[in-house]
XYZ file of C-alpha atoms in Angstrom:
688
model
C -64.229 -29.497 -20.115
C -61.220 -30.375 -18.077
C -57.737 -29.227 -19.038
C -54.991 -31.615 -18.028
C -51.302 -30.760 -18.107
C -48.712 -33.511 -18.130
C -45.214 -32.645 -16.967
C -42.375 -34.871 -18.104
C -39.506 -34.464 -15.653
C -36.770 -35.994 -17.777
C -37.757 -34.340 -21.067
C -38.816 -30.965 -19.712
C -36.658 -28.158 -21.135
C -35.088 -25.772 -18.717
C -35.404 -22.056 -19.116
C -32.513 -20.493 -20.976
C -29.650 -19.807 -18.608
C -31.279 -21.629 -15.704
C -28.614 -22.711 -13.220
C -25.847 -21.040 -15.173
C -23.621 -18.182 -14.129
C -24.930 -14.843 -15.262
C -23.053 -13.534 -18.324
C -21.982 -10.379 -16.547
C -20.366 -12.392 -13.745
C -18.226 -14.306 -16.217
C -17.284 -11.050 -17.898
C -16.327 -9.513 -14.549
C -14.132 -12.500 -13.739
C -12.282 -12.086 -17.007
C -11.672 -8.426 -16.246
C -10.400 -9.230 -12.734
C -8.123 -11.993 -14.018
C -6.668 -9.878 -16.802
C -6.119 -6.947 -14.450
C -4.302 -9.191 -11.957
C -2.086 -10.582 -14.731
C -1.302 -7.054 -15.932
C -0.333 -5.889 -12.430
C 1.861 -8.977 -11.966
C 3.658 -8.290 -15.257
C 4.042 -4.661 -14.188
C 5.816 -5.699 -10.984
C 8.059 -8.081 -12.882
C 9.029 -5.081 -14.991
C 9.680 -3.045 -11.846
C 11.824 -5.895 -10.520
C 13.970 -5.733 -13.646
C 14.153 -1.942 -13.636
C 14.505 -1.626 -9.811
C 13.321 1.933 -9.132
C 15.035 3.778 -6.296
C 12.047 3.967 -3.947
C 11.519 0.176 -3.995
C 15.257 -0.385 -3.571
C 15.058 1.841 -0.488
C 12.215 -0.296 0.912
C 14.214 -3.423 0.140
C 17.193 -2.079 2.059
C 15.034 -1.318 5.081
C 13.558 -4.826 4.915
C 17.107 -6.222 4.923
C 17.958 -4.090 7.964
C 14.936 -5.480 9.830
C 16.031 -9.037 9.041
C 19.636 -8.226 9.961
C 18.641 -6.983 13.410
C 17.123 -10.385 14.143
C 20.349 -12.280 13.324
C 22.224 -14.085 16.075
C 25.969 -13.710 16.586
C 27.932 -16.942 16.221
C 31.120 -17.551 18.132
C 33.405 -15.060 19.893
C 34.886 -12.177 17.936
C 38.242 -13.404 16.648
C 40.071 -10.238 15.512
C 41.595 -7.698 17.912
C 41.188 -3.966 17.226
C 43.943 -1.588 18.334
C 42.508 1.902 18.350
C 44.039 5.325 18.193
C 41.271 6.755 20.320
C 40.627 10.013 22.162
C 42.719 9.046 25.237
C 45.628 8.178 22.898
C 45.482 11.583 21.224
C 45.223 13.255 24.591
C 48.345 11.451 25.782
C 50.538 11.673 22.657
C 49.258 14.626 20.686
C 47.354 15.289 17.507
C 47.042 13.016 14.512
C 48.964 12.086 12.422
C 51.516 10.927 14.893
C 55.218 11.051 14.110
C 56.104 7.722 12.542
C 58.695 6.963 15.176
C 55.811 6.951 17.689
C 53.761 4.805 15.314
C 56.841 2.544 15.029
C 56.888 2.147 18.831
C 53.209 1.080 18.747
C 53.829 -1.366 15.896
C 56.838 -2.759 17.755
C 54.680 -3.492 20.815
C 52.140 -5.222 18.592
C 54.788 -7.217 16.711
C 56.331 -8.417 19.959
C 52.992 -10.015 20.870
C 53.365 -12.318 17.827
C 49.968 -11.816 16.155
C 49.210 -13.903 13.081
C 48.653 -10.779 10.968
C 48.225 -7.027 11.466
C 46.111 -4.954 9.100
C 46.953 -1.251 9.330
C 44.006 0.940 8.303
C 46.321 3.947 7.976
C 47.340 5.508 4.666
C 51.060 6.375 4.583
C 51.573 7.694 1.066
C 53.664 10.772 1.985
C 56.934 11.187 3.911
C 56.748 12.061 7.588
C 57.370 15.797 7.953
C 57.887 15.370 11.689
C 61.064 13.380 11.046
C 64.237 15.052 12.396
C 66.034 14.331 9.148
C 63.286 16.072 7.171
C 63.347 19.028 9.540
C 67.164 19.258 9.227
C 66.940 19.323 5.429
C 64.239 22.016 5.505
C 66.392 24.202 7.761
C 69.370 23.567 5.557
C 67.423 24.564 2.444
C 66.404 27.806 4.121
C 69.997 28.658 5.084
C 69.417 28.370 8.800
C 71.948 25.551 9.007
C 74.975 25.853 6.735
C 77.059 22.958 8.056
C 77.841 19.945 5.992
C 75.413 17.057 5.565
C 74.848 14.662 8.426
C 77.018 11.568 8.569
C 75.333 8.624 6.853
C 75.429 6.587 10.044
C 73.087 9.071 11.754
C 70.468 9.317 9.021
C 68.529 6.078 9.805
C 68.104 7.151 13.418
C 66.757 10.545 12.403
C 64.444 9.330 9.571
C 61.083 8.323 11.086
C 59.958 6.602 7.870
C 62.999 4.314 7.938
C 62.428 3.628 11.611
C 58.841 2.546 10.875
C 59.915 0.559 7.805
C 62.435 -1.366 9.923
C 59.676 -2.255 12.429
C 57.267 -3.227 9.658
C 59.870 -5.556 8.227
C 60.030 -7.407 11.547
C 56.334 -8.138 11.826
C 53.332 -9.525 9.898
C 52.034 -6.156 8.774
C 49.598 -5.503 5.930
C 49.383 -1.912 4.721
C 46.466 0.068 3.341
C 46.102 1.618 -0.097
C 43.162 3.284 -1.784
C 41.940 2.961 -5.346
C 40.860 6.203 -6.989
C 38.679 7.280 -9.889
C 41.255 9.959 -10.738
C 44.328 9.063 -12.789
C 47.709 8.648 -11.092
C 51.127 7.945 -12.646
C 50.889 4.198 -12.020
C 51.588 1.513 -9.491
C 54.098 2.225 -6.783
C 57.237 0.135 -7.009
C 56.724 -3.251 -5.375
C 52.909 -3.074 -5.385
C 51.916 -6.373 -6.951
C 48.429 -7.691 -7.898
C 46.720 -10.613 -6.252
C 48.022 -14.065 -7.156
C 45.240 -16.243 -8.558
C 45.936 -19.959 -8.310
C 42.752 -20.924 -10.136
C 40.027 -18.991 -11.901
C 36.851 -20.621 -13.232
C 35.055 -18.074 -15.405
C 32.603 -18.833 -18.183
C 34.418 -18.698 -21.541
C 34.204 -15.304 -23.173
C 33.196 -13.525 -19.945
C 34.855 -10.227 -19.104
C 34.856 -10.229 -15.301
C 36.252 -6.725 -15.065
C 33.051 -5.238 -16.491
C 31.439 -5.797 -13.082
C 33.980 -3.652 -11.224
C 33.882 0.157 -10.934
C 36.061 2.189 -13.283
C 39.206 3.029 -11.307
C 42.140 4.932 -12.813
C 44.520 5.606 -9.958
C 45.885 4.351 -6.661
C 46.995 5.999 -3.439
C 49.708 3.598 -2.234
C 52.130 3.549 0.729
C 55.649 4.811 0.254
C 57.878 2.334 -1.633
C 60.050 1.640 1.434
C 56.915 0.631 3.387
C 55.718 -1.614 0.556
C 59.076 -3.351 0.440
C 59.128 -3.823 4.207
C 55.523 -4.974 4.734
C 54.216 -8.497 4.157
C 51.215 -7.384 2.123
C 48.797 -4.623 1.291
C 45.097 -4.186 0.572
C 42.710 -1.441 -0.475
C 40.400 0.249 2.028
C 37.696 1.541 -0.303
C 34.286 1.558 1.340
C 30.964 1.088 -0.437
C 27.718 2.427 0.970
C 24.235 2.032 -0.468
C 22.265 4.987 -1.794
C 20.831 5.626 1.686
C 24.340 6.083 3.113
C 24.397 2.783 5.033
C 27.186 0.216 4.650
C 25.789 -3.300 4.271
C 28.631 -4.820 2.245
C 32.340 -4.271 1.729
C 34.558 -4.899 -1.319
C 36.650 -8.035 -0.756
C 38.325 -8.012 -4.157
C 38.315 -5.562 -7.049
C 39.721 -5.164 -10.534
C 42.198 -2.506 -11.505
C 43.854 -2.201 -14.916
C 43.118 -5.807 -15.829
C 44.388 -7.343 -12.569
C 42.754 -8.327 -9.276
C 43.639 -6.672 -5.961
C 42.616 -7.685 -2.416
C 40.987 -5.603 0.272
C 42.795 -4.979 3.552
C 40.645 -7.586 5.295
C 41.295 -10.221 2.589
C 45.042 -9.528 2.483
C 45.223 -9.757 6.280
C 43.279 -13.066 6.241
C 45.641 -14.444 3.578
C 48.692 -13.541 5.671
C 47.150 -15.071 8.799
C 46.431 -18.271 6.868
C 49.964 -18.250 5.443
C 49.060 -18.128 1.764
C 49.566 -15.658 -1.015
C 47.131 -17.202 -3.483
C 43.359 -17.383 -3.814
C 40.892 -19.328 -5.924
C 38.219 -17.300 -7.694
C 34.962 -18.794 -8.873
C 32.986 -16.852 -11.451
C 30.133 -17.205 -13.898
C 28.379 -15.181 -16.586
C 27.061 -12.855 -13.892
C 30.518 -12.147 -12.433
C 32.323 -13.395 -9.345
C 30.581 -15.792 -6.963
C 33.212 -16.731 -4.350
C 36.778 -16.213 -3.153
C 38.559 -19.202 -1.594
C 41.582 -19.076 0.706
C 42.762 -22.632 1.255
C 39.756 -24.392 2.819
C 37.826 -21.158 3.471
C 35.295 -20.137 0.814
C 33.789 -16.663 1.048
C 30.689 -15.886 -1.054
C 30.799 -12.546 -2.843
C 28.590 -10.578 -5.201
C 29.447 -10.278 -8.917
C 31.278 -7.053 -7.985
C 33.354 -8.892 -5.343
C 31.431 -7.528 -2.352
C 30.962 -9.402 0.910
C 27.558 -9.026 2.583
C 28.483 -8.097 6.158
C 27.090 -9.697 9.287
C 27.530 -6.996 11.932
C 27.650 -7.934 15.586
C 24.909 -6.484 17.752
C 27.481 -5.235 20.233
C 30.783 -3.749 19.061
C 32.164 -4.474 22.535
C 32.267 -8.153 21.566
C 35.524 -7.326 19.798
C 38.677 -7.152 21.892
C 39.512 -3.450 21.660
C 42.857 -2.180 22.928
C 43.759 1.493 23.242
C 47.078 2.555 21.676
C 47.808 4.602 24.780
C 47.403 1.574 27.027
C 49.760 -0.486 24.877
C 52.392 2.261 24.722
C 52.184 2.927 28.444
C 52.218 -0.763 29.369
C 48.700 -0.708 30.833
C 47.345 -3.398 28.521
C 48.519 -6.985 28.148
C 49.921 -7.406 24.604
C 49.722 -11.197 24.890
C 46.013 -10.912 24.084
C 47.068 -10.439 20.458
C 49.157 -13.619 20.246
C 48.271 -15.719 17.165
C 45.299 -13.496 16.433
C 44.471 -11.138 13.623
C 44.897 -7.493 14.616
C 43.522 -4.392 12.907
C 45.087 -1.027 13.735
C 43.200 2.155 12.925
C 41.779 5.460 14.074
C 38.827 5.371 16.487
C 38.888 8.908 17.867
C 35.921 11.251 17.587
C 36.081 13.336 14.426
C 39.242 11.536 13.312
C 38.466 8.172 11.867
C 36.199 7.520 8.901
C 32.771 6.687 10.305
C 29.887 4.903 8.604
C 26.288 4.034 9.329
C 25.427 0.333 9.496
C 22.092 -1.507 9.831
C 22.732 -1.637 13.595
C 24.618 1.548 14.452
C 24.613 5.135 13.136
C 28.372 5.517 13.718
C 30.854 2.718 13.041
C 34.571 3.258 12.410
C 36.236 2.117 9.213
C 38.690 -0.192 10.978
C 35.666 -1.988 12.438
C 34.415 -2.739 8.900
C 37.643 -4.639 8.139
C 37.512 -6.419 11.463
C 33.886 -7.427 10.832
C 34.728 -8.871 7.401
C 37.570 -10.946 8.876
C 35.383 -12.009 11.809
C 32.633 -13.166 9.421
C 35.127 -15.315 7.502
C 36.765 -16.819 10.569
C 33.487 -17.665 12.346
C 31.570 -18.762 9.269
C 29.035 -15.946 9.655
C 29.018 -15.472 5.904
C 25.883 -14.010 4.385
C 25.265 -14.337 0.672
C 22.977 -13.014 -2.017
C 24.027 -14.972 -5.123
C 22.772 -14.039 -8.598
C 20.406 -17.050 -8.802
C 18.408 -15.556 -5.928
C 17.108 -12.962 -8.396
C 15.475 -15.815 -10.290
C 13.835 -17.051 -7.079
C 12.519 -13.562 -6.353
C 11.200 -13.310 -9.932
C 9.346 -16.617 -9.547
C 7.944 -15.495 -6.175
C 6.569 -12.328 -7.782
C 4.927 -14.382 -10.541
C 3.470 -16.998 -8.185
C 2.260 -14.396 -5.700
C 0.587 -12.284 -8.363
C -1.093 -15.228 -10.105
C -2.278 -16.988 -6.939
C -3.657 -13.727 -5.567
C -5.339 -13.068 -8.931
C -6.951 -16.520 -9.031
C -8.087 -16.211 -5.412
C -9.760 -12.868 -6.015
C -11.236 -14.072 -9.294
C -12.952 -17.213 -8.041
C -13.092 -17.167 -4.234
C -15.203 -15.313 -1.725
C -13.743 -12.439 0.333
C -12.953 -14.355 3.533
C -10.632 -16.966 1.931
C -8.903 -14.131 0.059
C -8.411 -12.178 3.278
C -7.063 -15.295 5.003
C -4.659 -15.838 2.108
C -3.477 -12.221 2.350
C -2.782 -12.560 6.079
C -0.954 -15.881 5.694
C 1.077 -14.727 2.692
C 2.088 -11.430 4.312
C 3.133 -13.251 7.486
C 4.979 -15.839 5.437
C 6.923 -13.195 3.535
C 7.833 -11.418 6.760
C 9.302 -14.490 8.433
C 10.577 -16.476 5.446
C 13.132 -13.795 4.607
C 14.314 -13.875 8.218
C 14.367 -17.689 8.214
C 16.595 -17.916 5.150
C 18.941 -15.229 6.460
C 19.188 -16.648 9.982
C 19.386 -20.370 9.282
C 20.827 -20.545 5.765
C 22.766 -17.258 5.732
C 21.007 -16.555 2.451
C 19.282 -13.250 1.764
C 16.173 -13.578 -0.394
C 14.337 -10.285 -0.669
C 10.581 -10.480 -0.048
C 9.996 -6.807 -0.828
C 8.823 -7.231 -4.413
C 6.618 -10.300 -3.719
C 5.085 -8.490 -0.736
C 4.398 -5.337 -2.774
C 2.936 -7.491 -5.547
C 0.671 -9.196 -3.014
C -0.443 -5.910 -1.471
C -1.065 -4.044 -4.726
C -2.775 -6.943 -6.524
C -4.994 -7.648 -3.515
C -5.869 -3.983 -2.991
C -6.483 -3.206 -6.650
C -8.501 -6.337 -7.408
C -10.475 -5.987 -4.178
C -11.379 -2.437 -5.160
C -12.274 -3.671 -8.643
C -14.441 -6.448 -7.206
C -16.099 -3.998 -4.862
C -16.842 -1.650 -7.742
C -18.269 -4.494 -9.826
C -20.354 -5.703 -6.903
C -21.527 -2.155 -6.356
C -22.609 -1.966 -9.993
C -24.423 -5.282 -9.633
C -26.141 -3.969 -6.529
C -27.148 -0.847 -8.425
C -28.536 -3.010 -11.212
C -30.433 -5.121 -8.692
C -31.688 -1.979 -7.003
C -32.871 -0.611 -10.320
C -34.502 -3.949 -11.095
C -36.154 -3.940 -7.667
C -37.353 -0.371 -8.190
C -38.716 -1.356 -11.582
C -40.465 -4.329 -9.992
C -41.910 -2.042 -7.325
C -43.141 0.375 -9.978
C -44.600 -2.513 -11.946
C -46.368 -3.750 -8.819
C -47.821 -0.344 -8.064
C -48.855 0.319 -11.636
C -50.292 -3.163 -11.964
C -52.447 -2.738 -8.889
C -53.482 0.716 -10.030
C -54.332 -0.527 -13.515
C -56.462 -3.258 -11.971
C -58.376 -0.670 -9.965
C -58.853 1.561 -13.004
C -60.753 -1.204 -14.801
C -63.585 -0.626 -12.354
C -63.698 3.139 -12.749
C -62.781 4.005 -16.325
C -64.119 7.561 -16.145
C -61.167 8.633 -13.965
C -58.871 8.298 -17.038
C -55.622 10.160 -16.386
C -56.681 10.983 -12.853
C -53.996 8.775 -11.287
C -51.205 10.324 -13.385
C -52.304 13.883 -12.700
C -52.655 13.340 -8.962
C -49.199 11.747 -8.852
C -47.682 14.843 -10.464
C -49.636 17.122 -8.103
C -48.334 15.159 -5.096
C -44.741 15.421 -6.315
C -45.034 19.176 -6.886
C -46.536 19.780 -3.430
C -43.977 17.563 -1.659
C -41.021 19.286 -3.352
C -42.438 22.692 -2.409
C -42.944 21.678 1.224
C -39.407 20.240 1.394
C -38.099 23.813 1.087
C -39.616 24.668 4.479
C -37.341 24.032 7.489
C -39.902 21.924 9.345
C -40.288 19.489 6.417
C -36.704 19.478 5.136
C -35.660 16.366 7.047
C -38.959 14.561 6.509
C -39.342 15.082 2.771
C -36.078 13.874 1.320
C -35.727 12.820 -2.318
C -36.400 9.156 -1.523
C -39.600 9.891 0.394
C -40.867 12.254 -2.309
C -40.242 9.578 -4.926
C -42.179 7.036 -2.843
C -45.098 9.473 -2.546
C -45.021 10.030 -6.318
C -45.088 6.291 -6.999
C -47.681 5.567 -4.302
C -50.162 8.304 -5.245
C -51.741 6.303 -8.126
C -52.764 3.642 -5.591
C -54.923 5.923 -3.478
C -58.212 4.555 -4.889
C -57.340 0.881 -5.430
C -59.866 -0.032 -2.773
C -62.632 0.812 -5.225
C -62.270 -2.704 -6.631
C -64.249 -3.775 -3.579
C -67.116 -1.303 -4.169
C -70.176 -2.642 -6.082
C -70.624 -1.349 -9.630
C -74.082 -0.056 -8.792
C -72.550 2.345 -6.325
C -69.235 3.055 -8.061
C -70.756 3.836 -11.467
C -74.000 5.462 -10.333
C -74.447 8.721 -12.338
C -76.571 10.499 -9.788
C -76.229 11.537 -6.164
C -75.472 8.707 -3.731
C -77.744 7.799 -0.876
C -76.490 7.757 2.665
C -76.042 3.973 2.581
C -74.337 4.125 -0.803
C -71.973 6.845 0.410
C -71.128 4.734 3.465
C -70.371 1.844 1.099
C -68.048 3.883 -1.091
C -66.250 5.224 1.999
C -65.102 1.680 2.642
C -62.801 1.808 -0.385
C -60.001 3.218 1.839
C -60.232 0.212 4.135
C -60.494 -2.245 1.259
C -57.273 -0.868 -0.262
C -55.421 -0.761 3.046
C -56.363 -4.355 3.948
C -55.296 -5.600 0.511
C -51.787 -4.139 0.892
C -51.573 -5.252 4.528
C -52.392 -8.863 3.622
C -49.917 -8.796 0.745
C -47.143 -7.670 3.117
C -47.967 -10.385 5.640
C -48.022 -13.113 3.013
C -44.662 -12.009 1.578
C -43.054 -11.651 5.026
C -42.085 -8.064 4.320
C -41.212 -5.850 7.285
C -44.153 -3.455 7.468
C -42.045 -0.677 8.998
C -39.470 -0.673 6.183
C -41.696 -1.777 3.300
C -41.850 0.532 0.281
C -45.648 0.120 0.516
C -45.801 1.913 3.870
C -46.393 5.288 2.193
C -48.956 3.669 -0.108
C -50.928 2.414 2.890
C -50.860 5.863 4.496
C -52.230 7.502 1.348
C -54.817 4.769 0.702
C -56.238 4.795 4.237
C -56.064 8.477 5.171
C -56.402 10.622 2.016
C -60.062 11.344 2.893
C -59.276 12.484 6.461
C -59.833 16.183 7.152
C -57.710 18.675 9.096
C -60.584 19.336 11.537
C -61.265 15.644 12.160
C -64.507 15.416 10.183
C -63.144 13.077 7.507
C -63.297 9.300 7.223
C -62.658 6.534 8.133
C -60.643 7.022 11.356
C -61.588 10.624 12.171
C -57.962 11.770 12.392
C -57.273 15.476 12.756
C -54.358 17.849 12.300
C -50.926 16.254 12.228
C -52.407 12.920 13.291
C -53.037 12.529 9.579
C -49.883 11.285 7.811
C -48.180 14.022 5.782
C -48.426 11.952 2.606
C -52.220 11.684 3.038
C -52.549 15.434 3.713
C -50.701 16.170 0.485
C -52.780 13.579 -1.390
C -56.020 15.171 -0.113
C -55.304 18.498 -1.836
C -54.118 16.794 -5.041
C -57.163 14.478 -5.147
C -59.736 17.199 -4.484
C -58.236 19.603 -7.018
C -58.251 16.906 -9.706
C -61.784 15.815 -8.776
C -62.983 19.418 -9.138
C -61.223 20.159 -12.435
C -61.991 16.797 -14.114
C -65.307 15.574 -15.525
C -67.120 12.821 -13.640
C -70.268 10.840 -14.387
C -72.036 12.862 -11.763
C -70.609 16.347 -12.550
C -68.982 18.582 -15.106
C -65.442 19.977 -14.712
C -64.869 23.164 -12.695
C -62.448 25.788 -13.934
C -59.220 26.468 -12.042
C -60.565 29.600 -10.329
C -63.519 27.780 -8.818
C -61.352 24.819 -7.768
C -58.839 27.240 -6.203
C -61.613 28.947 -4.266
C -62.863 25.617 -2.925
C -59.406 24.612 -1.712
C -58.858 28.000 -0.059
C -62.197 27.670 1.708
C -61.080 24.274 3.027
C -57.835 25.637 4.492
C -57.667 24.750 8.187
C -60.877 22.683 8.025
C -60.495 20.177 5.224
C -56.860 20.745 4.289
C -53.508 21.248 6.011
C -52.787 25.027 5.847
C -49.149 24.391 4.844
C -50.209 22.208 1.956
C -52.722 24.823 0.810
C -49.988 27.480 0.845
C -47.793 25.166 -1.236
C -50.696 24.731 -3.668
C -51.155 28.478 -4.018
C -47.446 28.877 -4.771
C -47.760 26.267 -7.537
C -51.308 26.937 -8.822
C -50.126 27.876 -12.322
C -48.387 24.528 -12.707
C -51.518 22.772 -11.424
C -53.647 24.506 -14.026
C -51.196 23.647 -16.835
C -51.188 19.950 -15.887
C -54.973 19.878 -15.604
C -55.325 21.278 -19.135
C -52.500 19.328 -20.808
C -53.478 15.958 -19.318
C -57.283 16.345 -19.478
C -59.291 13.175 -20.240
C -61.407 15.046 -22.834
C -61.646 18.639 -24.069
C -62.871 20.476 -21.021
C -66.193 22.274 -20.978
C -66.343 23.999 -17.641
C -69.618 23.984 -15.711
C -71.168 27.451 -15.637
C -71.763 28.616 -12.084
């Protein structure tokens, strides 16, 4: 009868799940995607909260970009410095104001467009002769009448300086304070605003620091000068100045900085146009010049790489006629202290020490040359979107793509962030921080890569366990097949496997076997031991199941079972293409072929002796003989443990490896327990 099977290609049902993604892979992708989304949301939260350590990194990133900026145009302002040579020539600071008047007179005669004086003059000059005369008079040293009124102006240094200030385009310095003071000095007026464009209902003054007092010049100086401006400096939390206040609010009115007031005087205007929005100020305009500012009125400074680009004149040289004053003609001049330990110094992105008067000169230089950097409020929205896009793209890449495209994306994105921030700052004078997007990229990539690795590791472990189970199934299947030919062995294969494992673990405690018998090798021996007699499938039943003593020819036939088993495994390895040196069946082949070899070389089938016999086979020999002695066979009754022990001891050094015998003796109680507990039938020991 012939059985025919018809296969219909179009109607044949596929196995469930065939060609589909494994359920666990889809579950892993969901976990990766959700984790990436969570990390992205976390960084958006950090962006809103702005912790100090990320702000610090952001500042350092800005400094790196700033160092790559190019200077544009020559430095326009002139800096007149009261430097160390000036103090050496004319004495300690503060100078008498008649000396300061001489310096201002030299500057005024050069006809500069404006002069910003970074010097606070809020107290009378005690070095004035008139002041000294009054002090002596109060102390009774001089009792004459008061000086004639015609002599007082010549003896009052403050009036001398005020007269000089009135003859030149001088802008004086004041300082806004957090402490309360009586009020504005007479003549100190707020900034004139010609046009203000705020959003209705917006309180612009909420963006400015709370200031309650002012340190202003003396009233006679205010009346004489052409303007004034505050000299408050603002440094970031790392102590570095990256911006300077250009305008600020005080008691409901706006006031200019020294640099802005000096620019206004040079451009011959006393009014500005302010542009503002819900976020605060956005720009300050002086005629045709528009200067971008932060909501707090700060100008982001573009420092020159070399301070020497400014024209710097020493006060001593001007007073002694060693410098040409005409250099200052029609130019903005800033006068301030530059001596070591005298002037107010600051750290900048380019220099650790930079004098305060240089900050004002830099702000004016930026405005005049158009080197105006900006960081408007809408940039925060761009940075927010970059964080979101970076996090989501990185999440999708790591969810669905292989490692090498993800790594390429990481490299390209990191490089792009590094140079895009520099590009915007250099070519568009716009600072867009890439710190948060870069951190989002790095953390999302690192975390999701680690998560993917862990998931892949778990899949590998599952596959390894599945492979181990398949190996066990293979071994047990082959063993079960062999046992169908020799049913009387019963639990022989299970007992011998346990004996092998006990002996191997005992031997692994000895130094000479410690490196050879690791846990993996012992486990392979345990799993391979049941296969030691699979070659019996090739032995005829008449020989295998004969109840009596075998003849010489029959014994020779049954000896071939080691070769039959070895050849079967060898052919299976060749057909599967398995590497015979790394195959898990290597130990099985050793046990199958050599477990009947003897220590003295009298065994079969190869006549190996001593350590020529594989260690696994030497261990198997003791386990197999002990079980054969203590178990019932068709041709014999079971021996008791004592008799079996005696036989193994007698075979020490001839049949068995002495080390293995010693291991057996150390474990003989466990051997006896296993032999009794796992006996095929109730044991009736043969009487000697």
